[in-house]
mmCIF file of C-alpha atoms in Angstrom:
data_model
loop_
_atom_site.group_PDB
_atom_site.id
_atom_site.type_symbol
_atom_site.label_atom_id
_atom_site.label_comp_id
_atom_site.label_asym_id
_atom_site.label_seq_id
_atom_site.Cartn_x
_atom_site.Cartn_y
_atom_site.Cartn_z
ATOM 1 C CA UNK Z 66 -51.599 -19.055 -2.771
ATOM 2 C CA UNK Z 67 -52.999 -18.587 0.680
ATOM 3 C CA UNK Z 68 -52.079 -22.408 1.752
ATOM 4 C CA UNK Z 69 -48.307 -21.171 0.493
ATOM 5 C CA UNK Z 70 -48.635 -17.759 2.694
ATOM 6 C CA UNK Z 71 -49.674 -19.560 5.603
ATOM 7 C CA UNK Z 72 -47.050 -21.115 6.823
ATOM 8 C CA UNK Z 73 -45.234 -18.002 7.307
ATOM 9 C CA UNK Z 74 -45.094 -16.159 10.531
ATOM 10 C CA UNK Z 75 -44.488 -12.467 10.994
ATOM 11 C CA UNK Z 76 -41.503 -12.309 13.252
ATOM 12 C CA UNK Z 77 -42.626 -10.112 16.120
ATOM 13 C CA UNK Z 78 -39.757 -7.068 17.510
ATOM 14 C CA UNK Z 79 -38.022 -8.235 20.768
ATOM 15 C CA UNK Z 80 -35.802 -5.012 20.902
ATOM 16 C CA UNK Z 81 -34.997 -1.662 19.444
ATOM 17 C CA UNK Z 82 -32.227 1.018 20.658
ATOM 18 C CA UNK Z 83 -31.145 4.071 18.957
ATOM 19 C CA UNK Z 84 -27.878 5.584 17.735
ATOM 20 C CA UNK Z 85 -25.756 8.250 17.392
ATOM 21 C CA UNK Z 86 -22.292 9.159 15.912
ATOM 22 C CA UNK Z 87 -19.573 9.859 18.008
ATOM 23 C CA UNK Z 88 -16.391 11.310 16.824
ATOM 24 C CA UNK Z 89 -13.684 8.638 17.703
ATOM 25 C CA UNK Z 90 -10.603 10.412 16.393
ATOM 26 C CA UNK Z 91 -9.891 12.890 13.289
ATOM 27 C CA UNK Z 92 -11.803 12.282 10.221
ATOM 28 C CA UNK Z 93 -13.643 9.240 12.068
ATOM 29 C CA UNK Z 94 -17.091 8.655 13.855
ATOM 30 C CA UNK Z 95 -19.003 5.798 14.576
ATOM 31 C CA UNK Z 96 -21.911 4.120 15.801
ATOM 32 C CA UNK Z 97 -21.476 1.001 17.808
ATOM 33 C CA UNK Z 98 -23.904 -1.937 18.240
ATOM 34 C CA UNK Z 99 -22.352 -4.979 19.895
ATOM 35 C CA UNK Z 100 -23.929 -8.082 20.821
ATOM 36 C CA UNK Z 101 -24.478 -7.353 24.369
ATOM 37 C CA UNK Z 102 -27.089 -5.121 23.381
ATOM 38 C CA UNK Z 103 -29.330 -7.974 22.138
ATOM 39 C CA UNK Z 104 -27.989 -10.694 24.189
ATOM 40 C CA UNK Z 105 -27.737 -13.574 21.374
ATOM 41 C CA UNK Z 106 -30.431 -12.489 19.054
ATOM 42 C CA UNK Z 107 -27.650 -10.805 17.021
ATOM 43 C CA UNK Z 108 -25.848 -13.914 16.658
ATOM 44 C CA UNK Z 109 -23.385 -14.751 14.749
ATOM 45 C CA UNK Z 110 -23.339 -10.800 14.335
ATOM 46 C CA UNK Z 111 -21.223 -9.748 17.455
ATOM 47 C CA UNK Z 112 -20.165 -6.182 16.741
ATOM 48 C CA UNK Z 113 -21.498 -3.790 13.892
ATOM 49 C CA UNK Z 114 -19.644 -0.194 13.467
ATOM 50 C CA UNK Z 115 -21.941 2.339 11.288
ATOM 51 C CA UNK Z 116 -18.813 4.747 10.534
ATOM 52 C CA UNK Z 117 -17.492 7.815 8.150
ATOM 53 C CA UNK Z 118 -13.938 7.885 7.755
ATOM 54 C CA UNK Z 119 -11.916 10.324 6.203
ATOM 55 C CA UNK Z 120 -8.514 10.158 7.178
ATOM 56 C CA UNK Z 121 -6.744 6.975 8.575
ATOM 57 C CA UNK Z 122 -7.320 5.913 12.080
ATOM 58 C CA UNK Z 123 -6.343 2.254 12.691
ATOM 59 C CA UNK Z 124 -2.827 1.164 11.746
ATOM 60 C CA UNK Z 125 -2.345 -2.675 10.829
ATOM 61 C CA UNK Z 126 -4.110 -4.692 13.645
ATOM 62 C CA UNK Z 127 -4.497 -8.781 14.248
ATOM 63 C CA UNK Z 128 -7.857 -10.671 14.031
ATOM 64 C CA UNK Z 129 -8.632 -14.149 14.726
ATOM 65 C CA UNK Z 130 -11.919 -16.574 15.439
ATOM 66 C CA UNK Z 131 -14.014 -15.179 13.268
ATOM 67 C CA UNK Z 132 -14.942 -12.919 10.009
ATOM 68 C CA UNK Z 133 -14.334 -9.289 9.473
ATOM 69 C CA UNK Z 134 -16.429 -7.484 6.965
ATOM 70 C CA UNK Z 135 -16.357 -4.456 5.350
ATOM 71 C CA UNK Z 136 -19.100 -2.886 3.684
ATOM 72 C CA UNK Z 137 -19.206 0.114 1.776
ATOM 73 C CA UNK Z 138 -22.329 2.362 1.290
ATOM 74 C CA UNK Z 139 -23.172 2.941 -2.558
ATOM 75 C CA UNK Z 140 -23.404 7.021 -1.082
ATOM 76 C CA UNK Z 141 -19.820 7.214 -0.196
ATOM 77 C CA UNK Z 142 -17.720 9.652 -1.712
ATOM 78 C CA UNK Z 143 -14.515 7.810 -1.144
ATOM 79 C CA UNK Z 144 -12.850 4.398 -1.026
ATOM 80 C CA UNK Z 145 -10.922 2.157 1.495
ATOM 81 C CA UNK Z 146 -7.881 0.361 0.348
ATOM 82 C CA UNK Z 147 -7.159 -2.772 2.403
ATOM 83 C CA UNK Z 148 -3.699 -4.566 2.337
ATOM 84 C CA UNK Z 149 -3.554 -7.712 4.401
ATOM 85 C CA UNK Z 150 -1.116 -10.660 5.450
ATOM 86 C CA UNK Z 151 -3.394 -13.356 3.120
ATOM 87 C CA UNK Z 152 -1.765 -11.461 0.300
ATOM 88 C CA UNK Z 153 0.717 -8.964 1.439
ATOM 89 C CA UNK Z 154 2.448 -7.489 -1.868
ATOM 90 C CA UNK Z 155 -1.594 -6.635 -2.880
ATOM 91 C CA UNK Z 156 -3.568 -4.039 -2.343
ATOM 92 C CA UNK Z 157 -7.442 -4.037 -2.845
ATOM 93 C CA UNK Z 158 -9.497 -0.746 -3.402
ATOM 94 C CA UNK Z 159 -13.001 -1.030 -1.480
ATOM 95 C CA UNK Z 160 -15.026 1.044 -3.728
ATOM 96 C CA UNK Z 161 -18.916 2.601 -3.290
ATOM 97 C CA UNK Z 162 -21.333 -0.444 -3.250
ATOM 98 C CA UNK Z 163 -18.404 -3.187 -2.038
ATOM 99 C CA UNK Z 164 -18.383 -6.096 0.455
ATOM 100 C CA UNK Z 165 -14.619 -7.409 1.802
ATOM 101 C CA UNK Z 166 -15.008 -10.328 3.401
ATOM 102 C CA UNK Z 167 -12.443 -11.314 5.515
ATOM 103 C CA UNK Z 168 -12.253 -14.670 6.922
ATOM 104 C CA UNK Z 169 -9.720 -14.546 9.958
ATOM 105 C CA UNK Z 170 -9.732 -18.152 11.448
ATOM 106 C CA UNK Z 171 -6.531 -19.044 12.596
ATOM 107 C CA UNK Z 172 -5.324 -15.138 11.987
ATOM 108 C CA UNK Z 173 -4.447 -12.259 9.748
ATOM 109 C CA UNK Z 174 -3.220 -8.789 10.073
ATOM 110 C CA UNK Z 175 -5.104 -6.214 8.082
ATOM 111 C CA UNK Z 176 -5.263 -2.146 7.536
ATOM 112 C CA UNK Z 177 -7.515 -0.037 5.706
ATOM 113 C CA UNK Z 178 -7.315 3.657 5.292
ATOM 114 C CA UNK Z 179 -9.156 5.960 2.935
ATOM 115 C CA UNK Z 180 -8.060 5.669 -0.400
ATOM 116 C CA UNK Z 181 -7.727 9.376 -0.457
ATOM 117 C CA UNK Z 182 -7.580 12.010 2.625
ATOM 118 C CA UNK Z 183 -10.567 14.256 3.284
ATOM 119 C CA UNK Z 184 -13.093 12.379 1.270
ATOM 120 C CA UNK Z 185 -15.502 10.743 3.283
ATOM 121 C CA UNK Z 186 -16.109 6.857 3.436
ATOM 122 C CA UNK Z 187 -19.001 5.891 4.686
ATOM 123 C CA UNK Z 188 -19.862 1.824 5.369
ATOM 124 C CA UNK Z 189 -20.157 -0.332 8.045
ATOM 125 C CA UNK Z 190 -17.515 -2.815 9.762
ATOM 126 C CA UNK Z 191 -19.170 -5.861 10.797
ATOM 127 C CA UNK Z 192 -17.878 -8.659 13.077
ATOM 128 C CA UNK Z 193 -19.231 -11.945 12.295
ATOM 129 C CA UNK Z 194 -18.564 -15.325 14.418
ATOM 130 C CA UNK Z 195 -17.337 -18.693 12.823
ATOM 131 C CA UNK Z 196 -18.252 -22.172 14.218
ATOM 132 C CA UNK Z 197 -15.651 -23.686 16.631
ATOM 133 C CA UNK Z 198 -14.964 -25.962 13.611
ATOM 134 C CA UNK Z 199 -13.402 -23.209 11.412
ATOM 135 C CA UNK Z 200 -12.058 -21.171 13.964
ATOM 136 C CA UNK Z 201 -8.386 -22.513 13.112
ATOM 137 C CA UNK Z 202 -9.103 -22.630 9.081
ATOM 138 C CA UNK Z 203 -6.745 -20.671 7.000
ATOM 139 C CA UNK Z 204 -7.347 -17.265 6.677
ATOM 140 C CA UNK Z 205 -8.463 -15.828 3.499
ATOM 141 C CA UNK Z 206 -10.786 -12.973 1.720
ATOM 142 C CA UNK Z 207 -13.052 -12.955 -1.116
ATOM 143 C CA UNK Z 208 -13.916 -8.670 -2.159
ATOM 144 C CA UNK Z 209 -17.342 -9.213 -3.679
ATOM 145 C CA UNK Z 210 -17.504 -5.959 -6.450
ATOM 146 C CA UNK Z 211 -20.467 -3.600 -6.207
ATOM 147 C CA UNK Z 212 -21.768 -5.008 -9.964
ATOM 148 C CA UNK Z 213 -21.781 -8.259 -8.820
ATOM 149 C CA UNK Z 214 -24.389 -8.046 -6.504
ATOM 150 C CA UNK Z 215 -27.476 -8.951 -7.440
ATOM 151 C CA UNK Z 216 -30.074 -6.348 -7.198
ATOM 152 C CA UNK Z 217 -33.998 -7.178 -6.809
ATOM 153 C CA UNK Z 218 -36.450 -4.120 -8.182
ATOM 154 C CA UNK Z 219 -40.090 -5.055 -6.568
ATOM 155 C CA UNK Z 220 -43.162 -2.675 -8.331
ATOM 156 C CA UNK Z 221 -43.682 -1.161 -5.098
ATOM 157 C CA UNK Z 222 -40.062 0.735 -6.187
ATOM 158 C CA UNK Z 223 -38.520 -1.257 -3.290
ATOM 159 C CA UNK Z 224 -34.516 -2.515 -4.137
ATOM 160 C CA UNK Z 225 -32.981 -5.009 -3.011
ATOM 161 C CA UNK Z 226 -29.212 -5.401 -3.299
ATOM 162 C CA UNK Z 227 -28.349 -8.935 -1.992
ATOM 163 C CA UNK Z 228 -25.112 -8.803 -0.647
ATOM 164 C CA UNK Z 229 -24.769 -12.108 1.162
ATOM 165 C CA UNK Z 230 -27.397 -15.079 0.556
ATOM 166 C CA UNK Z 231 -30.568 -14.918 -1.302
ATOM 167 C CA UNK Z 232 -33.664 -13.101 -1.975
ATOM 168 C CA UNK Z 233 -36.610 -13.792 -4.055
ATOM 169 C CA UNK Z 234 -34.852 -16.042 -6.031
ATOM 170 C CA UNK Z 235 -31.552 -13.518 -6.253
ATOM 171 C CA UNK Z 236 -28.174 -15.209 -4.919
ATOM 172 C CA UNK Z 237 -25.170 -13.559 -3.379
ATOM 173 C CA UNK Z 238 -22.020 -15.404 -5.070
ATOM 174 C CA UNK Z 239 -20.550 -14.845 -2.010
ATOM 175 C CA UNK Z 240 -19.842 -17.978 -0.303
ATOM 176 C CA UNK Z 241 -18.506 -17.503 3.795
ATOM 177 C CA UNK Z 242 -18.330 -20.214 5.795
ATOM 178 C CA UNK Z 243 -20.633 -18.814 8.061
ATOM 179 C CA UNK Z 244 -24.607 -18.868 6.592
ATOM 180 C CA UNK Z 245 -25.943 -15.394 6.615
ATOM 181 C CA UNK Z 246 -28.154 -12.951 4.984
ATOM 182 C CA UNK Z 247 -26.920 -9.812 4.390
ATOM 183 C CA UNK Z 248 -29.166 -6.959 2.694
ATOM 184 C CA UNK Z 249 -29.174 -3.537 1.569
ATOM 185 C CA UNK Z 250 -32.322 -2.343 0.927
ATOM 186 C CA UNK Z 251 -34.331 0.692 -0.059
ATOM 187 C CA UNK Z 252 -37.727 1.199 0.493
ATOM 188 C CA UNK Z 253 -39.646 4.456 -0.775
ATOM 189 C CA UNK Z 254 -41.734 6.172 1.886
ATOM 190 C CA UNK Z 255 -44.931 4.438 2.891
ATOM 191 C CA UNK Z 256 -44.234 0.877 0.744
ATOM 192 C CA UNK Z 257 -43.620 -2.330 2.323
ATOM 193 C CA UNK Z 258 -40.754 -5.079 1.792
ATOM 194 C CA UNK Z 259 -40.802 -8.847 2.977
ATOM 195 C CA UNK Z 260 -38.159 -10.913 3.552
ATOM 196 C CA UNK Z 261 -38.848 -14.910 4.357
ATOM 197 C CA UNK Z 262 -36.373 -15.731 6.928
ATOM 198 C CA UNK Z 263 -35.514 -19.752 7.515
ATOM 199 C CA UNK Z 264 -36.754 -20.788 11.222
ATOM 200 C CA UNK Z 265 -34.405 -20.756 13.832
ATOM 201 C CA UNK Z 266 -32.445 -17.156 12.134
ATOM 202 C CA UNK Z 267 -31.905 -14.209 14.178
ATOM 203 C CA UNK Z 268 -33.333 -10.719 12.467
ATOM 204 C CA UNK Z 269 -32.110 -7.876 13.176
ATOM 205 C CA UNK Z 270 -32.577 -3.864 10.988
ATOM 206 C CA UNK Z 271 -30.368 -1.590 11.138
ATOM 207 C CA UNK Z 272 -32.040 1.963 9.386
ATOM 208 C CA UNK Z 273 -29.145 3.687 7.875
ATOM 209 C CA UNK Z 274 -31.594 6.817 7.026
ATOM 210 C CA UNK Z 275 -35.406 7.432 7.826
ATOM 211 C CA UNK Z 276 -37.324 4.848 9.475
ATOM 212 C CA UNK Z 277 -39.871 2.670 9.476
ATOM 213 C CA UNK Z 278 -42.675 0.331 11.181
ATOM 214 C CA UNK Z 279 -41.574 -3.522 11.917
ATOM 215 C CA UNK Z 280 -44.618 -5.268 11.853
ATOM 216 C CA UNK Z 281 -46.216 -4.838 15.704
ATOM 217 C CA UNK Z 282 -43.877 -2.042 16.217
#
């Protein structure tokens, strides 16, 4: 066991900042944390919105060159719907606990609005690069349903829902074309959770409530 444990390395924090929500418009406030604030250890990540939404903002808008995501906090008291030029005459309802994955590529036009005024959605809207190599690949979207996540229960009472790639042996089914790990975790006040991360990865946190100590921190 300790030859296994010693080939990991704790990863050591190169930068924090702090956030706070700003109304944007009515019904909507955000937090914003863009790549430029962490040069390229974000990357692919290149823009992150922590938001609460409860009455449309955005009308239909283009994308292209990369992935937009759509996460939905398990906590929300609403849902989005999303209707989108991969499948026009559809209509998907983001509920509590979702991931939409959009892949943009060579370009779509989406929307998404509360499902229903005045209740609030709360979730995150994540910007994720693709490769110069899929940059012009044919847009599409894969909505990954809150109970088919996997979720990982350590005996500390830490959980683990694994929304994109793997944990302790737990797989996303998501499959993007760009590798990343994506996951929502809970950890109860003065318990610990590890996560190995391959060599090479960028780490970043982002504490949706509370906070905590990163290793040397």
């Amino acid at each position: 066991m300790s030859s296994q444990l010693s080939k990991f390395v704790a990863r050591k924090v190169v930068r924090t900042m702090s956030t706070r929500f700003q109304p944007v418009g009515a019904g909507f406030e955000t937090t914003q944390i863009r790549i430029s604030n962490f040069t390229e250890a974000m990357d692919p990540f290149i823009h992150i919105d922590h938001f609460h939404m409860a009455l449309p903002y955005f009308p239909p808008h283009p994308h292209a060159g990369f992935n937009p995501v759509t996460f939905i906090f398990e906590d929300s008291q609403g849902s989005f719907q999303n209707r989108d030029t991969v499948d026009p005459e559809k209509i998907v309802t983001i509920q509590p606990g979702d991931l939409f994955w959009s892949t943009a590529a060579a370009g779509l036009v989406h929307e998404e609005l509360p499902s229903e005024s005045g209740k609030d959605v709360h979730g995150l809207q994540i910007f994720i690069n693709l490769a110069a190599a899929h940059k012009e690949a044919k847009p599409r979207h894969d909505h990954l349903k809150s109970s088919d996540i996997p979720i990982v229960k350590k005996d500390n009472g830490v959980r683990v829902r694994v929304v994109v790639g793997e944990h302790d042996g737990a797989q996303s089914p998501l499959k993007p074309l760009t590798t990343v790990t994506m996951l929502d975790v809970t950890v109860p006040k003065g318990e610990t959770f590890r996560h190995h991360v391959p060599v090479g990865w960028n780490v970043f946190v982002l504490s949706i409530k509370g906070s905590g100590k990163f290793h040397d921190s």
